[in-house]
Amino acid sequence: MTPERARVAIFVSGRGSNLRAILEARSTLHADVVGVLSSKPDAPALGFAAEAGVPTAALDAKGAPSRAAYDLRVDEALAAWDADFIVLAGYMRLLPAALLRRFVGRIVNIHPSLLPAFPGLRPHRQALERGVTLSGATVHFVTEGPVDGGPIIAQRAVPVEPGDDEDALAARILVAEHALYPAALREVLAGRARLEGERVVRALEGAR
Ligand code: GRF
Protein backbone atom coordinates (compact mmCIF):
# COMPACT_ATOMS: atom_id res chain seq x y z
CA MET A 1 0.00 0.00 0.00
CA THR A 2 1.36 3.39 -0.93
CA PRO A 3 1.29 5.88 1.96
CA GLU A 4 -0.07 9.41 1.86
CA ARG A 5 2.18 11.82 -0.01
CA ALA A 6 4.79 12.96 2.51
CA ARG A 7 5.51 16.63 3.22
CA VAL A 8 9.29 16.75 3.30
CA ALA A 9 11.54 19.31 5.00
CA ILE A 10 15.20 19.18 4.00
CA PHE A 11 17.78 20.31 6.57
CA VAL A 12 21.13 21.69 5.38
CA SER A 13 24.12 23.59 6.71
CA GLY A 14 26.41 24.22 3.76
CA ARG A 15 27.10 23.59 0.10
CA GLY A 16 23.83 21.85 -0.72
CA SER A 17 24.85 19.54 -3.56
CA ASN A 18 22.71 16.70 -2.16
CA LEU A 19 19.83 19.12 -1.73
CA ARG A 20 20.19 20.06 -5.39
CA ALA A 21 20.22 16.40 -6.46
CA ILE A 22 17.05 15.74 -4.45
CA LEU A 23 15.31 18.83 -5.81
CA GLU A 24 16.20 17.79 -9.37
CA ALA A 25 14.64 14.38 -8.71
CA ARG A 26 11.64 15.68 -6.85
CA SER A 27 9.08 14.91 -9.56
CA THR A 28 10.00 11.22 -9.12
CA LEU A 29 9.37 11.22 -5.37
CA HIS A 30 6.05 10.31 -3.80
CA ALA A 31 6.32 13.49 -1.74
CA ASP A 32 6.30 17.27 -1.77
CA VAL A 33 9.36 19.22 -0.64
CA VAL A 34 7.69 21.85 1.53
CA GLY A 35 10.69 23.63 3.00
CA VAL A 36 14.46 23.86 3.35
CA LEU A 37 15.89 24.72 6.75
CA SER A 38 19.48 25.83 7.19
CA SER A 39 21.39 26.05 10.48
CA LYS A 40 23.57 28.73 8.86
CA PRO A 41 22.04 31.90 7.45
CA ASP A 42 24.55 32.15 4.58
CA ALA A 43 24.61 28.50 3.49
CA PRO A 44 24.98 28.25 -0.31
CA ALA A 45 22.34 25.50 -0.17
CA LEU A 46 19.69 28.17 0.39
CA GLY A 47 20.32 29.42 -3.14
CA PHE A 48 19.30 26.05 -4.62
CA ALA A 49 16.10 26.08 -2.55
CA ALA A 50 15.25 29.59 -3.73
CA GLU A 51 15.94 28.68 -7.38
CA ALA A 52 13.55 25.76 -7.01
CA GLY A 53 10.91 27.99 -5.44
CA VAL A 54 10.94 26.08 -2.15
CA PRO A 55 10.29 28.10 1.06
CA THR A 56 13.32 28.45 3.32
CA ALA A 57 14.07 29.01 6.99
CA ALA A 58 17.54 30.51 7.35
CA LEU A 59 18.37 29.95 11.00
CA ASP A 60 21.56 30.85 12.82
CA ALA A 61 22.54 28.07 15.21
CA LYS A 62 25.70 29.83 16.37
CA GLY A 63 23.92 33.13 17.03
CA ALA A 64 20.95 31.60 18.86
CA PRO A 65 20.67 32.58 22.53
CA SER A 66 20.44 28.94 23.58
CA ARG A 67 20.14 25.43 22.23
CA ALA A 68 16.50 25.40 23.33
CA ALA A 69 15.79 28.67 21.50
CA TYR A 70 17.28 27.22 18.30
CA ASP A 71 15.33 23.98 18.66
CA LEU A 72 12.14 26.00 19.07
CA ARG A 73 12.82 27.78 15.76
CA VAL A 74 13.24 24.41 14.11
CA ASP A 75 9.90 23.24 15.53
CA GLU A 76 8.22 26.43 14.35
CA ALA A 77 9.49 25.96 10.80
CA LEU A 78 8.31 22.34 10.71
CA ALA A 79 4.90 23.40 12.00
CA ALA A 80 4.62 26.29 9.52
CA TRP A 81 5.30 23.87 6.64
CA ASP A 82 3.19 21.10 8.20
CA ALA A 83 6.16 18.83 7.48
CA ASP A 84 5.93 15.16 8.36
CA PHE A 85 9.27 13.87 7.07
CA ILE A 86 12.82 15.22 7.50
CA VAL A 87 15.72 14.69 5.11
CA LEU A 88 19.15 15.64 6.46
CA ALA A 89 21.51 16.73 3.70
CA GLY A 90 24.77 17.93 5.19
CA TYR A 91 23.03 19.24 8.33
CA MET A 92 25.75 19.75 10.92
CA ARG A 93 23.61 19.72 14.07
CA LEU A 94 22.39 16.94 16.31
CA LEU A 95 18.62 16.68 16.47
CA PRO A 96 17.04 16.91 19.93
CA ALA A 97 15.67 13.67 21.40
CA ALA A 98 12.11 15.00 21.42
CA LEU A 99 12.22 15.59 17.66
CA LEU A 100 13.74 12.15 17.04
CA ARG A 101 10.87 10.59 18.99
CA ARG A 102 8.21 12.66 17.27
CA PHE A 103 9.52 11.76 13.80
CA VAL A 104 10.55 8.17 14.42
CA GLY A 105 10.92 6.36 11.08
CA ARG A 106 10.53 9.68 9.28
CA ILE A 107 14.06 11.13 9.43
CA VAL A 108 16.83 10.04 7.07
CA ASN A 109 20.44 11.07 6.61
CA ILE A 110 23.27 10.45 4.16
CA HIS A 111 26.80 9.81 5.39
CA PRO A 112 29.87 9.55 3.15
CA SER A 113 31.20 6.18 4.30
CA LEU A 114 30.09 2.57 4.29
CA LEU A 115 28.53 2.59 7.75
CA PRO A 116 29.02 1.24 10.35
CA ALA A 117 32.61 2.10 9.37
CA PHE A 118 33.71 5.67 9.97
CA PRO A 119 30.71 7.43 11.56
CA GLY A 120 30.92 11.02 12.79
CA LEU A 121 33.28 13.72 11.66
CA ARG A 122 35.78 13.53 8.76
CA PRO A 123 34.83 10.07 7.51
CA HIS A 124 37.04 10.42 4.42
CA ARG A 125 40.09 11.08 6.55
CA GLN A 126 39.16 8.15 8.79
CA ALA A 127 38.91 5.90 5.72
CA LEU A 128 42.28 7.04 4.35
CA GLU A 129 43.94 6.64 7.74
CA ARG A 130 42.67 3.07 8.07
CA GLY A 131 43.88 2.25 4.57
CA VAL A 132 40.60 0.81 3.25
CA THR A 133 40.44 0.29 -0.50
CA LEU A 134 36.66 0.60 -0.61
CA SER A 135 34.50 3.29 0.93
CA GLY A 136 31.23 4.82 -0.20
CA ALA A 137 28.00 6.34 1.01
CA THR A 138 25.13 5.23 3.24
CA VAL A 139 21.55 6.42 3.60
CA HIS A 140 20.11 5.52 6.99
CA PHE A 141 17.22 6.26 9.30
CA VAL A 142 18.11 8.63 12.11
CA THR A 143 17.24 7.21 15.50
CA GLU A 144 18.17 7.88 19.10
CA GLY A 145 21.56 6.41 19.89
CA PRO A 146 25.01 6.81 18.41
CA VAL A 147 25.53 9.37 15.64
CA ASP A 148 25.20 7.77 12.17
CA GLY A 149 24.13 4.56 13.90
CA GLY A 150 20.56 4.21 12.61
CA PRO A 151 19.31 1.30 10.48
CA ILE A 152 20.70 1.28 6.96
CA ILE A 153 18.43 1.86 3.96
CA ALA A 154 20.87 1.91 1.04
CA GLN A 155 24.59 1.94 0.33
CA ARG A 156 26.86 2.45 -2.62
CA ALA A 157 30.51 1.41 -2.64
CA VAL A 158 33.20 3.68 -4.11
CA PRO A 159 36.85 2.70 -4.56
CA VAL A 160 39.65 4.49 -2.76
CA GLU A 161 42.33 5.11 -5.38
CA PRO A 162 46.08 5.18 -4.70
CA GLY A 163 47.17 8.73 -3.99
CA ASP A 164 43.71 9.89 -2.90
CA ASP A 165 43.59 12.74 -0.42
CA GLU A 166 40.46 13.71 1.51
CA ASP A 167 39.23 16.04 -1.23
CA ALA A 168 39.70 13.53 -4.04
CA LEU A 169 37.92 10.76 -2.14
CA ALA A 170 35.13 13.10 -1.02
CA ALA A 171 34.55 14.25 -4.60
CA ARG A 172 34.32 10.66 -5.90
CA ILE A 173 31.94 9.63 -3.12
CA LEU A 174 29.83 12.75 -3.65
CA VAL A 175 29.02 11.68 -7.21
CA ALA A 176 27.67 8.41 -5.78
CA GLU A 177 25.71 10.28 -3.10
CA HIS A 178 23.85 12.31 -5.72
CA ALA A 179 22.49 9.13 -7.30
CA LEU A 180 22.04 7.16 -4.08
CA TYR A 181 20.09 9.69 -2.03
CA PRO A 182 17.21 10.34 -4.47
CA ALA A 183 16.98 6.59 -5.18
CA ALA A 184 16.77 5.73 -1.47
CA LEU A 185 14.23 8.49 -0.88
CA ARG A 186 12.09 7.13 -3.71
CA GLU A 187 11.92 3.80 -1.85
CA VAL A 188 11.26 5.24 1.60
CA LEU A 189 8.73 7.87 0.56
CA ALA A 190 6.76 5.35 -1.48
CA GLY A 191 6.61 3.11 1.59
CA ARG A 192 8.76 0.37 0.03
CA ALA A 193 11.38 0.62 2.80
CA ARG A 194 10.29 1.50 6.30
CA LEU A 195 11.60 1.39 9.84
CA GLU A 196 10.20 -1.28 12.12
CA GLY A 197 11.87 -1.22 15.51
CA GLU A 198 15.60 -1.29 14.75
CA ARG A 199 15.26 -2.83 11.30
CA VAL A 200 14.47 -1.65 7.80
CA VAL A 201 11.64 -3.68 6.32
CA ARG A 202 11.18 -3.79 2.57
CA ALA A 203 8.08 -4.48 0.56
CA LEU A 204 8.56 -7.52 -1.66
CA GLU A 205 8.49 -6.79 -5.38
CA GLY A 206 4.99 -7.50 -6.68
CA ALA A 207 3.49 -7.73 -3.19
CA ARG A 208 2.16 -4.18 -3.19
C1 GRF B 1 27.87 15.09 2.09
O1 GRF B 1 29.09 14.42 1.88
C2 GRF B 1 26.99 14.29 3.00
O2 GRF B 1 27.14 12.91 2.85
C3 GRF B 1 27.49 14.72 4.37
O3 GRF B 1 27.76 16.07 4.24
C4 GRF B 1 28.08 16.38 2.88
C5 GRF B 1 27.13 17.45 2.46
O4 GRF B 1 27.44 17.94 1.17
N1 GRF B 1 26.51 14.41 5.38
P1 GRF B 1 26.38 18.85 0.40
O5 GRF B 1 26.06 20.03 1.32
O6 GRF B 1 25.16 18.01 0.15
O7 GRF B 1 27.05 19.27 -0.85
Short mmCIF file of N, CA and C in Angstrom, two decimals, residues 99-205:
data_model
loop_
_atom_site.label_atom_id
_atom_site.label_comp_id
_atom_site.label_asym_id
_atom_site.label_seq_id
_atom_site.Cartn_x
_atom_site.Cartn_y
_atom_site.Cartn_z
N LEU A 99 12.52 15.59 19.11
CA LEU A 99 12.22 15.59 17.66
C LEU A 99 12.43 14.19 17.08
N LEU A 100 13.49 13.52 17.52
CA LEU A 100 13.74 12.15 17.04
C LEU A 100 12.57 11.24 17.39
N ARG A 101 12.00 11.45 18.57
CA ARG A 101 10.87 10.59 18.99
C ARG A 101 9.62 10.92 18.20
N ARG A 102 9.42 12.22 17.97
CA ARG A 102 8.21 12.66 17.27
C ARG A 102 8.22 12.18 15.81
N PHE A 103 9.41 12.11 15.22
CA PHE A 103 9.52 11.76 13.80
C PHE A 103 10.12 10.37 13.61
N VAL A 104 9.90 9.48 14.53
CA VAL A 104 10.55 8.17 14.42
C VAL A 104 10.15 7.49 13.10
N GLY A 105 11.16 7.00 12.38
CA GLY A 105 10.92 6.36 11.08
C GLY A 105 10.70 7.36 9.96
N ARG A 106 10.81 8.65 10.29
CA ARG A 106 10.53 9.68 9.28
C ARG A 106 11.65 10.73 9.23
N ILE A 107 12.87 10.29 9.60
CA ILE A 107 14.06 11.13 9.43
C ILE A 107 15.13 10.27 8.79
N VAL A 108 15.73 10.78 7.70
CA VAL A 108 16.83 10.04 7.07
C VAL A 108 18.03 10.97 6.89
N ASN A 109 19.18 10.33 6.75
CA ASN A 109 20.44 11.07 6.61
C ASN A 109 21.31 10.34 5.59
N ILE A 110 22.24 11.09 5.00
CA ILE A 110 23.27 10.45 4.16
C ILE A 110 24.62 10.72 4.79
N HIS A 111 25.48 9.69 4.79
CA HIS A 111 26.80 9.81 5.39
C HIS A 111 27.82 9.26 4.39
N PRO A 112 28.93 9.97 4.20
CA PRO A 112 29.87 9.55 3.15
C PRO A 112 30.89 8.50 3.61
N SER A 113 30.37 7.35 4.07
CA SER A 113 31.20 6.18 4.30
C SER A 113 30.30 4.97 4.23
N LEU A 114 30.89 3.79 4.21
CA LEU A 114 30.09 2.57 4.29
C LEU A 114 29.89 2.27 5.77
N LEU A 115 28.83 2.84 6.33
CA LEU A 115 28.53 2.59 7.75
C LEU A 115 28.32 1.09 7.96
N PRO A 116 28.67 0.52 9.13
CA PRO A 116 29.02 1.24 10.35
C PRO A 116 30.48 1.71 10.42
N ALA A 117 31.24 1.56 9.33
CA ALA A 117 32.61 2.10 9.37
C ALA A 117 32.58 3.63 9.29
N PHE A 118 33.40 4.24 10.05
CA PHE A 118 33.71 5.67 9.97
C PHE A 118 32.51 6.61 10.16
N PRO A 119 31.77 6.46 11.27
CA PRO A 119 30.71 7.43 11.56
C PRO A 119 31.32 8.75 12.04
N GLY A 120 30.48 9.76 12.17
CA GLY A 120 30.92 11.02 12.79
C GLY A 120 31.68 11.91 11.84
N LEU A 121 32.59 12.69 12.42
CA LEU A 121 33.28 13.72 11.66
C LEU A 121 34.41 13.15 10.80
N ARG A 122 34.67 13.81 9.68
CA ARG A 122 35.78 13.53 8.76
C ARG A 122 35.89 12.05 8.38
N PRO A 123 34.80 11.49 7.88
CA PRO A 123 34.83 10.07 7.51
C PRO A 123 35.83 9.76 6.40
N HIS A 124 36.08 10.70 5.50
CA HIS A 124 37.04 10.42 4.42
C HIS A 124 38.45 10.29 5.00
N ARG A 125 38.76 11.17 5.93
CA ARG A 125 40.09 11.08 6.55
C ARG A 125 40.21 9.78 7.34
N GLN A 126 39.13 9.42 8.05
CA GLN A 126 39.16 8.15 8.79
C GLN A 126 39.42 6.98 7.83
N ALA A 127 38.76 7.00 6.69
CA ALA A 127 38.91 5.90 5.72
C ALA A 127 40.35 5.84 5.20
N LEU A 128 40.90 7.01 4.88
CA LEU A 128 42.28 7.04 4.35
C LEU A 128 43.26 6.59 5.43
N GLU A 129 43.01 7.02 6.66
CA GLU A 129 43.94 6.64 7.74
C GLU A 129 43.93 5.15 8.01
N ARG A 130 42.76 4.50 7.84
CA ARG A 130 42.67 3.07 8.07
C ARG A 130 43.18 2.26 6.88
N GLY A 131 43.33 2.94 5.74
CA GLY A 131 43.88 2.25 4.57
C GLY A 131 42.89 1.36 3.83
N VAL A 132 41.58 1.62 3.99
CA VAL A 132 40.60 0.81 3.25
C VAL A 132 40.74 1.08 1.76
N THR A 133 40.39 0.09 0.95
CA THR A 133 40.44 0.29 -0.50
C THR A 133 39.05 0.52 -1.07
N LEU A 134 38.04 0.38 -0.20
CA LEU A 134 36.66 0.60 -0.61
C LEU A 134 35.98 1.45 0.46
N SER A 135 35.35 2.54 0.01
CA SER A 135 34.50 3.29 0.93
C SER A 135 33.17 3.51 0.23
N GLY A 136 32.50 4.63 0.47
CA GLY A 136 31.23 4.82 -0.20
C GLY A 136 30.30 5.72 0.57
N ALA A 137 29.00 5.50 0.39
CA ALA A 137 28.00 6.34 1.01
C ALA A 137 26.87 5.46 1.53
N THR A 138 26.22 5.97 2.59
CA THR A 138 25.13 5.23 3.24
C THR A 138 23.96 6.17 3.52
N VAL A 139 22.77 5.72 3.18
CA VAL A 139 21.55 6.42 3.60
C VAL A 139 20.93 5.60 4.72
N HIS A 140 20.62 6.26 5.83
CA HIS A 140 20.11 5.52 6.99
C HIS A 140 19.02 6.31 7.70
N PHE A 141 18.18 5.59 8.43
CA PHE A 141 17.22 6.26 9.30
C PHE A 141 17.98 6.86 10.47
N VAL A 142 17.50 8.00 10.95
CA VAL A 142 18.11 8.63 12.11
C VAL A 142 17.27 8.27 13.33
N THR A 143 17.93 7.65 14.29
CA THR A 143 17.24 7.21 15.50
C THR A 143 18.02 7.72 16.71
N GLU A 144 17.43 7.54 17.89
CA GLU A 144 18.17 7.88 19.10
C GLU A 144 19.34 6.90 19.19
N GLY A 145 20.42 7.31 19.83
CA GLY A 145 21.56 6.41 19.89
C GLY A 145 22.74 7.04 19.20
N PRO A 146 23.77 6.24 18.93
CA PRO A 146 25.01 6.81 18.41
C PRO A 146 24.80 7.55 17.08
N VAL A 147 25.58 8.60 16.89
CA VAL A 147 25.53 9.37 15.64
C VAL A 147 25.83 8.46 14.46
N ASP A 148 25.04 8.58 13.40
CA ASP A 148 25.20 7.77 12.17
C ASP A 148 25.01 6.28 12.44
N GLY A 149 24.29 5.96 13.52
CA GLY A 149 24.13 4.56 13.90
C GLY A 149 22.78 3.96 13.56
N GLY A 150 21.92 4.70 12.88
CA GLY A 150 20.56 4.21 12.61
C GLY A 150 20.54 3.14 11.53
N PRO A 151 19.43 2.39 11.45
CA PRO A 151 19.31 1.30 10.48
C PRO A 151 19.53 1.76 9.03
N ILE A 152 20.24 0.93 8.30
CA ILE A 152 20.70 1.28 6.96
C ILE A 152 19.64 0.99 5.90
N ILE A 153 19.42 1.98 5.04
CA ILE A 153 18.43 1.86 3.96
C ILE A 153 19.10 1.49 2.64
N ALA A 154 20.21 2.15 2.33
CA ALA A 154 20.87 1.91 1.04
C ALA A 154 22.33 2.31 1.14
N GLN A 155 23.16 1.62 0.35
CA GLN A 155 24.59 1.94 0.33
C GLN A 155 25.11 1.85 -1.09
N ARG A 156 26.16 2.59 -1.34
CA ARG A 156 26.86 2.45 -2.62
C ARG A 156 28.36 2.48 -2.34
N ALA A 157 29.06 1.49 -2.87
CA ALA A 157 30.51 1.41 -2.64
C ALA A 157 31.26 2.24 -3.68
N VAL A 158 32.35 2.84 -3.24
CA VAL A 158 33.20 3.68 -4.11
C VAL A 158 34.64 3.32 -3.81
N PRO A 159 35.46 3.07 -4.84
CA PRO A 159 36.85 2.70 -4.56
C PRO A 159 37.67 3.86 -4.02
N VAL A 160 38.62 3.53 -3.17
CA VAL A 160 39.65 4.49 -2.76
C VAL A 160 40.82 4.24 -3.70
N GLU A 161 41.26 5.28 -4.40
CA GLU A 161 42.33 5.11 -5.38
C GLU A 161 43.68 5.47 -4.75
N PRO A 162 44.75 4.82 -5.22
CA PRO A 162 46.08 5.18 -4.70
C PRO A 162 46.32 6.68 -4.89
N GLY A 163 46.87 7.31 -3.89
CA GLY A 163 47.17 8.73 -3.99
C GLY A 163 46.01 9.64 -3.62
N ASP A 164 44.85 9.06 -3.30
CA ASP A 164 43.71 9.89 -2.90
C ASP A 164 44.05 10.72 -1.67
N ASP A 165 43.62 11.98 -1.68
CA ASP A 165 43.59 12.74 -0.42
C ASP A 165 42.11 12.90 -0.05
N GLU A 166 41.86 13.59 1.05
CA GLU A 166 40.46 13.71 1.51
C GLU A 166 39.56 14.31 0.43
N ASP A 167 40.07 15.35 -0.24
CA ASP A 167 39.23 16.04 -1.23
C ASP A 167 38.91 15.13 -2.41
N ALA A 168 39.91 14.39 -2.87
CA ALA A 168 39.70 13.53 -4.04
C ALA A 168 38.69 12.43 -3.70
N LEU A 169 38.85 11.83 -2.53
CA LEU A 169 37.92 10.76 -2.14
C LEU A 169 36.52 11.33 -1.92
N ALA A 170 36.45 12.50 -1.27
CA ALA A 170 35.13 13.10 -1.02
C ALA A 170 34.42 13.40 -2.34
N ALA A 171 35.16 13.89 -3.31
CA ALA A 171 34.55 14.25 -4.60
C ALA A 171 34.01 13.01 -5.30
N ARG A 172 34.77 11.90 -5.24
CA ARG A 172 34.32 10.66 -5.90
C ARG A 172 33.09 10.10 -5.20
N ILE A 173 33.09 10.15 -3.87
CA ILE A 173 31.94 9.63 -3.12
C ILE A 173 30.71 10.52 -3.35
N LEU A 174 30.95 11.82 -3.47
CA LEU A 174 29.83 12.75 -3.65
C LEU A 174 29.03 12.43 -4.91
N VAL A 175 29.72 12.04 -5.96
CA VAL A 175 29.02 11.68 -7.21
C VAL A 175 28.06 10.52 -6.93
N ALA A 176 28.53 9.55 -6.14
CA ALA A 176 27.67 8.41 -5.78
C ALA A 176 26.51 8.87 -4.90
N GLU A 177 26.77 9.79 -3.99
CA GLU A 177 25.71 10.28 -3.10
C GLU A 177 24.56 10.87 -3.90
N HIS A 178 24.90 11.61 -4.96
CA HIS A 178 23.85 12.31 -5.72
C HIS A 178 22.92 11.35 -6.44
N ALA A 179 23.38 10.15 -6.72
CA ALA A 179 22.49 9.13 -7.30
C ALA A 179 21.80 8.34 -6.19
N LEU A 180 22.56 8.03 -5.15
CA LEU A 180 22.04 7.16 -4.08
C LEU A 180 20.91 7.81 -3.29
N TYR A 181 21.06 9.09 -2.96
CA TYR A 181 20.09 9.69 -2.03
C TYR A 181 18.69 9.77 -2.67
N PRO A 182 18.56 10.32 -3.88
CA PRO A 182 17.21 10.34 -4.47
C PRO A 182 16.64 8.93 -4.64
N ALA A 183 17.48 7.96 -4.98
CA ALA A 183 16.98 6.59 -5.18
C ALA A 183 16.47 6.02 -3.86
N ALA A 184 17.20 6.24 -2.78
CA ALA A 184 16.77 5.73 -1.47
C ALA A 184 15.50 6.45 -1.02
N LEU A 185 15.43 7.74 -1.28
CA LEU A 185 14.23 8.49 -0.88
C LEU A 185 13.01 8.02 -1.65
N ARG A 186 13.21 7.67 -2.92
CA ARG A 186 12.09 7.13 -3.71
C ARG A 186 11.50 5.90 -3.01
N GLU A 187 12.37 5.03 -2.51
CA GLU A 187 11.92 3.80 -1.85
C GLU A 187 11.19 4.12 -0.54
N VAL A 188 11.82 4.96 0.27
CA VAL A 188 11.26 5.24 1.60
C VAL A 188 9.94 6.01 1.48
N LEU A 189 9.92 7.01 0.62
CA LEU A 189 8.73 7.87 0.56
C LEU A 189 7.55 7.17 -0.10
N ALA A 190 7.84 6.14 -0.89
CA ALA A 190 6.76 5.35 -1.48
C ALA A 190 6.33 4.23 -0.54
N GLY A 191 6.99 4.13 0.62
CA GLY A 191 6.61 3.11 1.59
C GLY A 191 7.20 1.74 1.29
N ARG A 192 8.18 1.68 0.38
CA ARG A 192 8.76 0.37 0.03
C ARG A 192 9.91 -0.02 0.96
N ALA A 193 10.38 0.92 1.77
CA ALA A 193 11.38 0.62 2.80
C ALA A 193 10.98 1.44 4.02
N ARG A 194 10.74 0.74 5.12
CA ARG A 194 10.29 1.50 6.30
C ARG A 194 10.95 0.94 7.55
N LEU A 195 10.96 1.78 8.58
CA LEU A 195 11.60 1.39 9.84
C LEU A 195 10.60 0.63 10.70
N GLU A 196 11.02 -0.53 11.16
CA GLU A 196 10.20 -1.28 12.12
C GLU A 196 11.13 -1.65 13.25
N GLY A 197 10.94 -1.00 14.41
CA GLY A 197 11.87 -1.22 15.51
C GLY A 197 13.25 -0.74 15.09
N GLU A 198 14.22 -1.65 15.12
CA GLU A 198 15.60 -1.29 14.75
C GLU A 198 15.97 -1.82 13.38
N ARG A 199 14.97 -2.23 12.60
CA ARG A 199 15.26 -2.83 11.30
C ARG A 199 14.55 -2.10 10.18
N VAL A 200 15.15 -2.17 8.99
CA VAL A 200 14.47 -1.65 7.80
C VAL A 200 13.75 -2.82 7.14
N VAL A 201 12.45 -2.63 6.94
CA VAL A 201 11.64 -3.68 6.32
C VAL A 201 11.28 -3.22 4.92
N ARG A 202 11.45 -4.14 3.97
CA ARG A 202 11.18 -3.79 2.57
C ARG A 202 9.96 -4.52 2.04
N ALA A 203 9.21 -3.82 1.22
CA ALA A 203 8.08 -4.48 0.56
C ALA A 203 8.66 -5.41 -0.51
N LEU A 204 8.09 -6.59 -0.63
CA LEU A 204 8.56 -7.52 -1.66
C LEU A 204 8.04 -7.03 -3.00
N GLU A 205 8.88 -7.15 -4.02
CA GLU A 205 8.49 -6.79 -5.38
C GLU A 205 7.20 -7.54 -5.73
#
